[in-house]
Coordinates of C-alpha atoms in Angstrom, one line a residue:
X4 CA 10.9 -39.1 39.3
X5 CA 8.9 -41.9 37.4
X6 CA 10.8 -42.8 33.9
X7 CA 13.8 -40.7 32.8
X8 CA 13.3 -40.9 29.1
X9 CA 9.7 -41.8 27.1
X10 CA 9.4 -41.8 23.4
X11 CA 5.8 -40.2 22.6
X12 CA 3.6 -39.0 19.4
X13 CA 2.8 -36.0 18.5
X14 CA -0.9 -35.5 19.4
X15 CA -1.7 -34.3 15.7
X16 CA -1.0 -35.2 12.3
X17 CA 2.5 -33.2 12.8
X18 CA 4.4 -35.2 9.5
X19 CA 1.6 -33.7 7.3
X20 CA 1.0 -30.2 9.2
X21 CA 4.8 -29.9 9.5
X22 CA 5.5 -30.1 5.6
X23 CA 2.4 -27.9 5.4
X24 CA 4.2 -25.1 7.8
X25 CA 7.3 -25.5 6.1
X26 CA 6.7 -25.0 2.5
X27 CA 3.7 -23.0 2.6
X28 CA 3.0 -20.6 5.3
X29 CA 6.4 -19.2 6.0
X30 CA 7.6 -17.4 3.2
X31 CA 11.2 -17.2 4.0
X32 CA 13.3 -19.6 6.0
X33 CA 14.7 -16.8 8.5
X34 CA 11.2 -16.7 10.1
X35 CA 12.1 -19.0 11.8
X36 CA 14.9 -16.7 14.6
X37 CA 11.9 -14.3 14.5
X38 CA 9.7 -16.8 16.0
X39 CA 11.7 -18.2 18.4
X40 CA 13.3 -15.0 19.9
X41 CA 10.2 -14.0 19.9
X42 CA 9.1 -17.1 22.0
X43 CA 11.9 -16.0 24.4
X44 CA 10.6 -12.9 24.9
X45 CA 7.5 -14.1 26.0
X46 CA 8.9 -16.5 29.0
X47 CA 10.6 -13.4 30.2
X48 CA 7.2 -11.7 30.0
X49 CA 5.5 -14.4 32.0
X50 CA 8.3 -14.6 34.4
X51 CA 8.2 -11.1 35.6
X52 CA 4.7 -11.4 35.9
X53 CA 4.5 -14.4 37.9
X54 CA 7.2 -12.4 40.0
X55 CA 5.3 -10.1 41.4
X56 CA 3.6 -12.3 43.7
X57 CA 6.5 -15.0 43.9
X58 CA 9.3 -12.9 43.8
X59 CA 11.0 -16.2 44.5
X60 CA 10.4 -17.2 40.9
X61 CA 13.8 -14.6 39.9
X62 CA 16.3 -16.9 41.7
X63 CA 18.2 -14.9 43.4
X64 CA 17.5 -11.6 40.3
X65 CA 19.4 -11.6 37.6
X66 CA 18.6 -9.4 34.0
X67 CA 15.8 -11.1 31.7
X68 CA 17.7 -11.4 28.8
X69 CA 18.2 -13.9 25.2
X70 CA 21.2 -14.8 24.1
X71 CA 21.6 -16.4 20.3
X72 CA 24.5 -18.2 19.7
X73 CA 26.0 -20.7 16.8
X74 CA 28.9 -23.2 16.2
X75 CA 30.1 -23.6 12.4
X76 CA 31.7 -27.4 13.7
X77 CA 28.4 -28.5 14.7
X78 CA 26.3 -26.8 12.4
X79 CA 24.2 -25.4 15.5
X80 CA 22.2 -22.9 16.3
X81 CA 21.4 -22.2 19.9
X82 CA 18.9 -19.7 21.6
X83 CA 18.5 -19.1 25.3
X84 CA 16.8 -17.3 27.3
X85 CA 16.3 -17.1 31.4
X86 CA 12.6 -16.9 31.5
X87 CA 10.0 -19.1 33.0
X88 CA 11.0 -22.5 31.6
X89 CA 8.3 -25.3 31.6
X90 CA 8.1 -28.5 33.7
X91 CA 8.4 -31.4 32.1
X92 CA 4.8 -32.1 31.7
X93 CA 4.4 -28.2 30.1
X94 CA 7.0 -29.6 27.7
X95 CA 5.1 -32.6 26.4
X96 CA 2.0 -30.3 26.2
X97 CA 3.3 -26.7 25.0
X98 CA 5.5 -28.4 22.2
X99 CA 4.1 -31.6 21.7
X100 CA 0.7 -29.8 20.6
X101 CA 0.8 -28.2 17.1
X102 CA -1.5 -24.7 17.2
X103 CA -1.6 -24.8 21.0
X104 CA -0.1 -21.3 22.8
X105 CA 0.5 -21.8 26.3
X106 CA 1.1 -18.2 26.4
X107 CA -2.1 -17.9 25.3
X108 CA -3.3 -20.6 27.7
X109 CA -1.2 -18.8 30.4
X110 CA -3.0 -15.3 29.6
X111 CA -6.3 -17.2 29.0
X112 CA -6.2 -18.0 33.0
X113 CA -5.7 -13.9 33.5
X114 CA -8.7 -12.2 34.8
X115 CA -9.7 -8.4 36.3
X116 CA -6.8 -6.6 37.3
X117 CA -4.3 -9.7 36.4
X118 CA -5.3 -9.2 32.6
X119 CA -4.7 -5.6 32.8
X120 CA -1.3 -5.8 34.1
X121 CA 0.0 -8.4 31.8
X122 CA -0.6 -7.2 28.3
X123 CA 3.4 -7.3 27.6
X124 CA 2.8 -11.2 27.6
X125 CA 2.7 -12.8 23.6
X126 CA -0.1 -14.4 22.5
X127 CA 1.6 -16.0 19.5
X128 CA 0.5 -20.1 18.4
X129 CA 3.4 -22.7 16.6
X130 CA 6.4 -20.2 16.6
X131 CA 8.6 -23.1 17.5
X132 CA 7.6 -25.2 14.8
X133 CA 9.7 -22.8 12.3
X134 CA 12.4 -24.2 13.8
X135 CA 12.3 -27.3 11.5
X136 CA 12.4 -25.0 8.3
X137 CA 16.6 -25.5 8.7
X138 CA 16.9 -27.7 11.3
X139 CA 16.1 -31.1 10.8
X140 CA 16.2 -32.2 14.6
X141 CA 15.7 -29.6 16.7
X142 CA 16.8 -30.1 20.7
X143 CA 15.0 -28.2 23.6
X144 CA 16.5 -28.0 27.5
X145 CA 14.8 -26.4 30.1
X146 CA 13.4 -25.7 33.9
X147 CA 10.5 -24.6 34.6
X148 CA 11.1 -20.7 37.4
X149 CA 11.1 -21.8 41.2
X150 CA 11.7 -25.9 40.4
X151 CA 14.7 -28.0 41.9
X152 CA 17.5 -28.4 39.2
X153 CA 16.2 -31.9 39.2
X154 CA 13.5 -31.3 37.6
X155 CA 15.6 -30.4 34.1
X156 CA 13.8 -31.7 31.1
X157 CA 15.1 -32.1 27.5
X158 CA 12.8 -32.7 24.8
X159 CA 13.5 -34.1 21.1
X160 CA 12.4 -34.3 17.8
X161 CA 12.9 -34.6 14.1
X162 CA 9.2 -33.7 13.1
X163 CA 8.4 -36.7 12.0
X164 CA 6.3 -37.5 13.7
X165 CA 7.2 -38.1 17.4
X166 CA 10.0 -37.1 20.3
X167 CA 11.8 -38.2 22.9
X168 CA 11.3 -36.6 26.8
X169 CA 13.8 -37.2 29.6
X170 CA 14.8 -35.8 32.5
X171 CA 18.4 -33.8 33.6
X172 CA 19.7 -32.0 35.7
X173 CA 19.8 -28.0 35.2
X174 CA 21.2 -25.7 37.1
X175 CA 19.7 -22.5 35.0
X176 CA 16.2 -21.6 35.2
X177 CA 14.7 -20.9 31.3
X178 CA 15.1 -22.8 28.4
X179 CA 17.7 -23.3 25.6
X180 CA 16.3 -24.9 22.1
X181 CA 19.0 -25.9 19.7
X182 CA 18.9 -26.5 16.3
X183 CA 20.7 -28.8 14.2
X184 CA 20.9 -27.5 10.9
X185 CA 19.5 -29.0 8.0
X186 CA 22.4 -30.7 5.2
X187 CA 23.0 -28.8 2.3
X188 CA 20.9 -30.2 -0.8
X189 CA 23.4 -31.1 -3.9
X190 CA 22.9 -29.4 -7.4
X191 CA 23.8 -25.8 -8.4
X192 CA 20.6 -24.0 -7.5
X193 CA 19.9 -26.3 -4.1
X194 CA 19.0 -24.3 -1.1
X195 CA 22.2 -24.4 1.7
X196 CA 22.5 -23.7 5.0
X197 CA 25.6 -23.5 6.2
X198 CA 25.2 -19.0 5.1
X199 CA 23.7 -18.9 8.8
X200 CA 26.0 -19.9 10.7
X201 CA 28.0 -17.1 10.8
X202 CA 27.3 -14.0 13.6
X203 CA 27.0 -11.2 10.4
X204 CA 23.8 -13.3 9.1
X205 CA 22.1 -14.0 12.6
X206 CA 22.6 -10.1 13.8
X207 CA 21.3 -8.7 10.3
X208 CA 17.9 -11.2 10.8
X209 CA 18.0 -10.3 14.5
X210 CA 18.3 -6.3 13.7
X211 CA 15.9 -7.0 10.7
X212 CA 12.7 -8.8 12.5
X213 CA 13.5 -8.1 16.6
X214 CA 15.1 -5.0 16.7
X215 CA 12.9 -3.8 19.0
X216 CA 11.9 -6.1 21.7
X217 CA 12.0 -4.8 24.7
X218 CA 15.2 -7.7 26.0
X219 CA 18.7 -7.4 25.4
X220 CA 19.0 -9.7 22.8
X221 CA 23.0 -11.1 22.9
X222 CA 25.1 -12.7 20.7
X223 CA 29.5 -13.2 21.5
X224 CA 31.5 -10.6 20.1
X225 CA 34.3 -12.0 17.3
X226 CA 37.8 -11.0 16.6
X227 CA 39.6 -11.6 13.9
X228 CA 42.5 -14.6 13.5
X229 CA 45.1 -13.8 11.6
X230 CA 46.6 -17.1 11.7
X231 CA 42.6 -18.5 10.8
X232 CA 42.1 -16.9 8.3
X233 CA 38.1 -15.6 9.6
X234 CA 36.5 -14.1 12.4
X235 CA 36.5 -16.0 15.9
X236 CA 34.8 -16.2 18.8
X237 CA 35.2 -13.9 22.0
X238 CA 33.8 -14.3 25.5
X239 CA 32.8 -11.0 25.8
X240 CA 28.7 -10.5 25.6
X241 CA 27.7 -7.6 23.0
X242 CA 23.8 -6.3 22.5
X243 CA 23.1 -7.0 19.0
X244 CA 18.9 -4.8 19.1
X245 CA 18.3 -1.5 20.1
X246 CA 15.7 -2.9 22.5
X247 CA 14.0 0.1 22.3
X248 CA 11.1 1.1 19.9
X249 CA 11.3 5.2 19.2
X250 CA 7.4 4.7 18.5
X251 CA 6.3 3.5 21.7
X252 CA 7.9 6.8 23.3
X253 CA 6.5 9.7 24.0
X254 CA 6.2 12.2 21.4
X255 CA 7.4 14.8 24.3
X256 CA 10.7 12.5 24.5
X257 CA 11.3 12.4 20.8
X258 CA 13.1 15.0 18.9
X259 CA 12.3 16.1 15.5
X260 CA 15.2 14.9 13.7
X261 CA 14.9 11.9 15.4
X262 CA 11.6 11.2 13.8
X263 CA 13.6 12.1 10.4
X264 CA 16.5 9.5 11.4
X265 CA 13.5 7.1 11.9
X266 CA 12.4 8.1 8.4
X267 CA 15.4 7.0 6.9
X268 CA 15.3 3.7 8.3
X269 CA 12.0 2.9 6.7
X270 CA 12.6 4.7 3.6
X271 CA 16.5 4.6 2.7
X272 CA 17.3 7.5 0.0
X273 CA 13.7 9.2 0.7
X274 CA 14.9 12.4 1.9
X275 CA 13.1 14.2 4.4
X276 CA 9.3 13.0 5.1
X277 CA 7.0 16.0 4.1
X278 CA 5.2 15.4 7.2
X279 CA 4.1 12.6 10.0
X280 CA 1.5 11.5 13.0
X281 CA 2.4 10.2 16.3
X282 CA -0.7 8.9 17.9
X283 CA -1.2 5.5 20.9
X284 CA -4.8 4.5 19.9
X285 CA -6.8 3.5 23.3
X286 CA -10.3 2.0 23.6
X287 CA -11.5 -1.4 22.1
X288 CA -8.2 -1.9 19.6
X289 CA -5.0 -1.0 21.4
X290 CA -2.0 0.1 19.3
X291 CA 0.2 2.9 18.2
X292 CA 1.0 4.4 14.9
X293 CA 3.8 6.6 13.7
X294 CA 3.1 7.8 9.7
X295 CA 4.9 9.0 7.1
X296 CA 4.0 11.5 4.0
X297 CA 7.4 10.6 2.2
X298 CA 8.2 13.5 -0.4
X299 CA 9.4 11.5 -3.2
X300 CA 7.4 8.8 -4.6
X301 CA 9.5 5.2 -5.6
X302 CA 9.7 3.8 -9.0
X303 CA 7.0 0.7 -8.1
X304 CA 4.4 3.5 -7.1
X305 CA 1.7 2.2 -10.1
X306 CA 3.0 -1.1 -9.4
X307 CA -0.4 -2.2 -7.0
X308 CA 1.6 -5.3 -6.0
X309 CA 4.4 -4.4 -5.0
X310 CA 3.7 -2.2 -1.3
X311 CA 6.4 -2.0 0.9
X312 CA 4.6 0.8 3.2
X313 CA 3.5 -0.1 6.9
X314 CA 5.7 -2.0 8.7
X315 CA 3.2 -4.4 11.5
X316 CA 4.7 -5.1 14.5
X317 CA 3.0 -7.2 17.4
X318 CA 3.9 -5.9 20.9
X319 CA 7.4 -4.5 19.5
X320 CA 8.5 -7.7 17.1
X321 CA 8.8 -7.2 13.5
X322 CA 5.5 -9.5 12.0
X323 CA 5.2 -8.2 7.9
X324 CA 7.0 -5.7 6.0
X325 CA 3.6 -4.5 3.9
X326 CA 0.4 -4.7 6.0
X327 CA -1.9 -3.9 3.7
X328 CA -4.9 -5.1 5.5
X329 CA -3.9 -1.8 7.6
X330 CA -3.8 1.0 5.1
X331 CA -6.1 1.0 1.3
X332 CA -4.1 1.2 -1.8
X333 CA -5.2 4.4 -2.6
X334 CA -3.1 5.0 0.8
X335 CA 0.5 2.9 -0.4
X336 CA 3.1 6.2 0.1
X337 CA 2.3 6.3 3.2
X338 CA 5.6 4.4 5.7
X339 CA 5.5 4.0 8.8
X340 CA 4.7 1.6 11.9
X341 CA 2.0 0.1 13.4
X342 CA 2.5 -1.8 16.7
X343 CA -0.8 -4.2 18.0
X344 CA -0.9 -5.4 21.5
X345 CA -4.3 -7.8 20.4
X346 CA -4.2 -8.2 16.3
X347 CA -5.3 -11.4 15.5
X348 CA -2.3 -13.5 13.3
X349 CA -3.0 -16.7 11.3
X350 CA -1.6 -20.1 12.1
X351 CA 2.6 -18.0 10.6
X352 CA 1.5 -15.2 12.0
X353 CA 2.6 -13.6 8.0
X354 CA -1.0 -13.4 7.0
X355 CA -3.3 -10.9 8.9
X356 CA -7.0 -12.2 9.3
X357 CA -9.9 -10.1 8.5
X358 CA -10.9 -8.9 11.2
X359 CA -13.0 -6.4 13.2
X360 CA -9.3 -5.2 14.8
X361 CA -7.9 -5.4 11.4
X362 CA -10.6 -2.8 10.4
X363 CA -10.6 -0.6 13.2
X364 CA -6.6 0.0 12.7
X365 CA -7.6 0.4 9.2
X366 CA -10.2 3.0 9.6
X367 CA -8.2 4.6 12.3
X368 CA -4.9 5.5 10.4
X369 CA -6.8 5.8 7.2
X370 CA -8.5 9.0 8.7
X371 CA -4.9 9.3 10.6
X372 CA -3.6 10.0 7.1
X373 CA -6.2 12.2 5.7
X374 CA -6.1 14.4 8.9
X375 CA -2.5 14.8 7.8
X376 CA -3.2 15.7 4.3
X377 CA -5.9 18.5 5.6
X378 CA -3.6 20.2 7.5
X379 CA -0.5 20.3 5.0
X380 CA -3.5 20.8 2.2
X381 CA -4.7 24.0 4.5
X382 CA -1.1 25.7 6.8
X383 CA 1.3 24.9 4.0
X384 CA 0.2 24.6 0.1
X385 CA 3.7 25.2 -1.3
X386 CA 4.5 21.7 0.7
X387 CA 1.1 20.3 -0.4
X388 CA 1.8 21.0 -3.7
X389 CA 5.3 19.0 -3.8
X390 CA 3.8 16.3 -2.1
X391 CA 0.4 16.4 -4.7
X392 CA 3.1 16.5 -7.6
X393 CA 4.4 13.4 -6.6
X394 CA 1.3 11.2 -5.3
X395 CA -1.6 13.7 -6.5
X396 CA -3.0 10.2 -9.2
X397 CA -2.4 7.7 -6.2
X398 CA -5.0 9.9 -4.6
X399 CA -7.2 10.2 -6.6
X400 CA -7.9 6.2 -6.7
X401 CA -9.3 7.1 -3.4
X402 CA -12.7 8.4 -5.2
X403 CA -13.9 5.3 -6.0
X404 CA -12.2 2.9 -4.0
X405 CA -12.9 4.6 0.3
X406 CA -16.4 5.7 -0.4
X407 CA -16.9 6.5 3.6
X408 CA -14.0 9.2 3.1
X409 CA -14.0 10.5 -0.7
X410 CA -15.9 13.9 0.0
X411 CA -13.0 14.3 2.3
X412 CA -10.8 13.0 -0.1
X413 CA -12.2 15.4 -2.9
X414 CA -11.7 18.6 -0.8
X415 CA -8.0 17.5 -1.4
X416 CA -7.7 17.0 -5.1
X417 CA -6.6 19.6 -7.2
X418 CA -6.3 20.2 -11.1
X419 CA -5.0 23.0 -13.7
X420 CA -7.8 24.3 -15.2
X421 CA -8.4 27.9 -17.6
X422 CA -8.2 30.6 -15.1
X423 CA -3.9 30.5 -15.1
X424 CA -1.6 29.7 -18.5
X425 CA 0.1 27.3 -16.2
X426 CA -0.6 23.2 -16.0
X427 CA 0.4 22.7 -12.5
X428 CA -2.5 21.4 -10.8
X429 CA -2.7 23.7 -7.8
X430 CA -6.5 24.3 -7.9
X431 CA -8.8 23.4 -5.0
X432 CA -12.6 21.7 -6.3
X433 CA -13.0 24.7 -3.2
X434 CA -11.0 27.1 -5.4
X435 CA -13.2 26.9 -8.6
X436 CA -17.2 26.8 -6.7
X437 CA -15.4 29.8 -5.5
X438 CA -14.8 31.6 -8.5
X439 CA -17.8 30.1 -10.3
X440 CA -20.1 33.2 -11.8
X441 CA -23.4 33.8 -10.3
X442 CA -25.3 32.0 -12.9
X443 CA -23.2 29.1 -12.8
X444 CA -24.8 26.0 -11.5
X445 CA -22.4 23.3 -13.2
X446 CA -18.2 22.6 -12.4
X447 CA -17.3 21.7 -16.2
X448 CA -14.1 19.5 -17.1
X449 CA -12.7 18.6 -20.2
X450 CA -10.6 15.1 -20.2
X451 CA -7.6 14.9 -23.2
X452 CA -4.4 12.8 -23.1
X453 CA -2.0 15.7 -22.3
X454 CA -2.3 19.4 -20.6
X455 CA -1.8 20.6 -23.6
X456 CA -4.3 18.6 -25.6
X457 CA -6.9 19.6 -22.6
X458 CA -5.9 23.2 -22.9
X459 CA -6.1 23.7 -26.8
X460 CA -9.5 21.5 -26.7
X461 CA -12.0 23.5 -29.3
X462 CA -14.8 22.0 -26.7
X463 CA -13.3 24.8 -24.7
X464 CA -14.3 27.9 -26.8
X465 CA -17.5 28.7 -25.9
X466 CA -16.1 28.3 -21.9
X467 CA -13.6 31.1 -22.8
X468 CA -16.1 33.3 -24.8
X469 CA -17.9 33.6 -21.6
X470 CA -15.2 33.3 -19.6
X471 CA -16.2 30.2 -17.7
X472 CA -13.2 28.9 -15.9
X473 CA -13.0 25.0 -17.3
X474 CA -11.0 21.7 -15.0
X475 CA -8.2 20.7 -17.6
X476 CA -7.8 16.4 -16.8
X477 CA -4.6 14.7 -18.5
X478 CA -4.4 12.4 -15.8
X479 CA -4.8 8.2 -16.9
X480 CA -6.7 7.9 -13.4
X481 CA -9.4 11.2 -14.3
X482 CA -11.4 9.2 -16.4
X483 CA -12.1 6.2 -14.3
X484 CA -12.0 9.1 -11.2
X485 CA -14.9 11.3 -12.6
X486 CA -17.1 8.1 -12.5
X487 CA -17.7 8.2 -8.9
X488 CA -17.0 12.2 -8.9
X489 CA -20.3 13.0 -10.3
X490 CA -20.9 16.1 -7.8
X491 CA -19.2 17.9 -5.1
X492 CA -21.1 19.7 -2.6
X493 CA -24.3 20.0 -4.8
X494 CA -22.9 21.1 -7.8
X495 CA -23.1 18.4 -10.7
X496 CA -19.6 17.6 -12.3
X497 CA -20.3 18.1 -15.7
X498 CA -18.0 17.4 -19.4
X499 CA -17.8 20.2 -22.0
X500 CA -17.3 17.2 -24.3
X501 CA -20.8 15.0 -23.7
X502 CA -24.6 15.3 -24.3
X503 CA -26.0 18.9 -25.8
X504 CA -24.2 21.7 -23.9
X505 CA -26.7 23.3 -21.8
X506 CA -25.0 26.9 -20.4
X507 CA -28.5 27.1 -18.2
X508 CA -28.4 31.2 -16.8
X509 CA -24.7 31.8 -18.2
X510 CA -26.8 30.9 -22.1
X511 CA -27.7 34.2 -23.7
X512 CA -31.6 34.0 -24.5
X513 CA -31.0 35.4 -28.7
X514 CA -28.0 33.0 -29.0
X515 CA -30.5 30.5 -28.4
X516 CA -33.2 30.9 -30.4
X517 CA -30.8 32.0 -33.0
X518 CA -28.7 28.7 -32.9
X519 CA -32.7 26.9 -33.6
X520 CA -33.3 29.1 -36.5
X521 CA -29.6 28.5 -37.8
X522 CA -30.6 24.5 -37.2
X523 CA -33.5 24.8 -39.1
X524 CA -31.1 26.7 -41.8
X525 CA -29.1 23.6 -42.4
X526 CA -30.7 21.2 -42.0
X527 CA -30.4 19.9 -45.4
X528 CA -26.7 20.0 -45.0
X529 CA -26.8 18.1 -42.7
X530 CA -28.4 15.6 -43.8
X531 CA -26.1 15.0 -46.3
X532 CA -22.9 15.4 -44.4
X533 CA -25.1 12.4 -42.1
X534 CA -25.5 11.2 -45.4
X535 CA -21.6 10.7 -46.7
X536 CA -20.1 9.9 -43.0
X537 CA -22.7 7.0 -42.6
X538 CA -21.9 5.0 -39.9
X539 CA -19.1 6.7 -38.3
X540 CA -21.1 9.1 -37.5
X541 CA -24.5 8.9 -34.9
X542 CA -25.6 12.4 -35.4
X543 CA -24.3 15.3 -37.4
X544 CA -25.6 18.9 -35.6
X545 CA -24.8 22.4 -35.5
X546 CA -22.6 23.4 -32.5
X547 CA -23.5 26.0 -29.9
X548 CA -19.6 25.2 -28.5
X549 CA -17.5 26.0 -31.3
X550 CA -16.7 29.7 -32.0
X551 CA -13.3 29.5 -33.9
X552 CA -12.8 25.6 -35.2
X553 CA -14.7 24.1 -37.8
X554 CA -16.3 20.5 -36.3
X555 CA -15.7 18.2 -33.4
X556 CA -16.4 15.3 -31.8
X557 CA -19.1 14.6 -29.0
X558 CA -19.9 11.9 -26.9
X559 CA -23.4 11.1 -26.2
X560 CA -25.2 11.2 -23.2
X561 CA -24.3 7.1 -21.6
X562 CA -21.7 6.8 -23.5
X563 CA -17.9 6.8 -23.1
X564 CA -15.6 9.4 -24.3
X565 CA -12.9 9.4 -26.9
X566 CA -10.9 9.8 -24.1
X567 CA -11.4 7.1 -22.5
X568 CA -11.6 4.7 -25.7
X569 CA -8.4 5.4 -26.7
X570 CA -7.0 4.4 -22.8
X571 CA -8.5 1.4 -22.9
X572 CA -7.1 0.2 -26.4
X573 CA -3.7 1.4 -25.3
X574 CA -4.7 -1.0 -22.1
X575 CA -4.9 -4.0 -24.3
X576 CA -8.8 -3.7 -23.5
X577 CA -12.2 -4.1 -25.9
X578 CA -13.6 -0.4 -25.7
X579 CA -17.2 -0.1 -26.3
X580 CA -18.2 0.4 -29.3
X581 CA -18.9 4.6 -29.7
X582 CA -20.6 6.8 -32.2
X583 CA -19.3 10.4 -31.5
X584 CA -21.5 13.3 -32.9
X585 CA -19.6 16.0 -35.2
X586 CA -20.5 19.3 -34.5
X587 CA -19.6 21.5 -36.8
X588 CA -19.7 25.5 -37.1
X589 CA -21.9 26.7 -39.3
X590 CA -20.0 30.2 -38.8
X591 CA -16.7 29.3 -39.6
X592 CA -15.2 30.0 -43.1
X593 CA -14.7 26.2 -44.0
X594 CA -18.3 25.4 -43.6
X595 CA -19.7 28.2 -44.2
X596 CA -20.1 27.5 -48.2
X597 CA -21.3 24.0 -47.9
X598 CA -24.9 25.7 -47.7
X599 CA -25.1 27.8 -51.0
X600 CA -22.6 24.6 -52.4
X601 CA -23.9 21.2 -51.3
X602 CA -22.2 19.2 -53.6
X603 CA -19.3 20.3 -51.3
X604 CA -20.8 18.4 -48.4
X605 CA -19.9 14.6 -49.6
X606 CA -16.4 15.9 -50.2
X607 CA -15.4 17.5 -47.4
X608 CA -17.6 15.5 -44.6
X609 CA -14.8 12.9 -43.9
X610 CA -12.6 16.2 -44.0
X611 CA -14.2 17.6 -41.3
X612 CA -14.5 14.1 -39.3
X613 CA -10.9 13.9 -39.6
X614 CA -10.1 16.9 -38.5
X615 CA -11.8 16.7 -35.2
X616 CA -10.8 13.3 -34.6
X617 CA -7.3 14.6 -34.6
X618 CA -8.5 17.9 -32.5
X619 CA -9.5 15.7 -30.0
X620 CA -6.2 13.4 -29.8
X621 CA -7.2 10.6 -31.7
X622 CA -6.0 8.7 -34.5
X623 CA -7.1 8.8 -37.7
X624 CA -8.4 4.9 -39.7
X625 CA -6.9 6.6 -42.9
X626 CA -3.9 9.3 -42.7
X627 CA -3.0 9.4 -45.9
X628 CA -6.3 9.7 -47.4
X629 CA -6.6 12.7 -45.2
X630 CA -3.1 14.1 -46.7
X631 CA -4.8 13.3 -49.8
X632 CA -8.3 15.0 -49.1
X633 CA -6.5 18.0 -47.2
X634 CA -4.3 18.6 -50.3
X635 CA -6.9 18.8 -52.7
X636 CA -8.8 21.3 -50.5
X637 CA -5.4 23.9 -50.5
X638 CA -5.0 23.5 -54.3
X639 CA -9.3 24.5 -55.3
X640 CA -8.7 27.5 -53.1
X641 CA -5.2 28.7 -54.3
X642 CA -7.4 28.6 -57.6
X643 CA -9.7 30.2 -56.7

């Protein structure tokens, strides 16, 4: 048999690698149990596969299972399986080399029909070494299925650079991994490990990470000992996990109530889902997706870094809560599960690598969600309106973030418009285009800080007069979205508060000629107003937008709007320099006298400008000065 015990060195710089892994790659210590249960599941899957050709490997049968136990006195946790086990050479090879996986090597040796039949076999790398997160010594006792009892192996290491291997007698096939927990550290805030020596705690971790492993995971039942005043282990074993992943079942076998119940596990307190989609995708990349649209937005919806939407499983083993690479940020409200058989993971399995498979799943899942939204918007407008109220602003982010699906997202957008007195966002771009006047060539919109401010904007006056519908945009994301959404189905989106207003064929030829003549007659007054305002404005001109108001501010083409300027300042950012254009309504009673009394132009120019600033929702630089000028005006009018 050769030497029964020998001491060997790791085949890599294990000290540095273990330190890196323990303190950097794993974000929380309970990951170790997920990893070791996953490896045990792999070992059972490999035995099941090899036993198809060699039935004797089952050694008389017995249900494949995983057991988890703990010993408070000895401060140990044991994970056992009755899977394929390891020979002495395999233990040295697989446990002595970091980043080498016996499972991956086994899978790589398969070909043809064997490869297709082994799809349940995992492909994980160095999960075993996560044991050193909580243990300062790890003992592995194992025997390969089909070998004699005398071929058992004990492998042991403290993770400091070497390990020992010795031959032992082992009657049962499979592997036992015993973790000798690290001592508790001193200090008030020091990390402890005693809480892991609890049946409740271990069950909680198993249900969180490994609930859907297809094999039963067993733990001893506990009963209350009145004398010791604590829970005591019994000799009876019970299954801890469900061992049944809902999403792996066919849709016809799942009831609507079961779908809703599962959503409750994904989003506790989230009520019932608005809709869901359940699909198995096959082809170059194979995965199962179960995705839900929630009815209520979480409180942290606007924290783009705090996403808890998609749970990633690999072969029914939980990997992470937020697989952000598998769903774009603008769909962060989506809840659900994606279970893949072959996603490549990095060394810790916690950070999903950006790969072709990941991109394929992301694209496929995005299209599924958009299709679900399209179906809801078409066939259940009332429920979609409720969804839009909760998540519409987030969906708007997709216009700028997902260029490939921009047109599909644009059709899902909803707006408030001047077609009704309601501020509810229920009008689609298709609705708007369908109601456009025959001579109308553009989709008109106005942005403001609030729906009420948008609805009362002086820029709307000529559009109301002509009965032209205008989109009312008051969400903070709208200005950003409009920098990407410039047209829809050949119709340009035009701001009614920017540039020279050109109504095209909607304008009356007589009105155009009258406006040109009016501008000439008012040239001198406009010069006086421009001189009085100085650097505050870029220009002063006669307005073709106003019918009731005395003045308004307009941004020149290519410049930011006053609304966007305020948003940037509120966010603490430096806004680009903006000089608005002041437009005056020459038929207004406050403006008309300026034509015959030029002395008033300098006195009232600033008043007209301040009125326009307030009308667009801005703040005055000199509120007291505005009040004084307004009082002077009122006094002068009262003395007439």
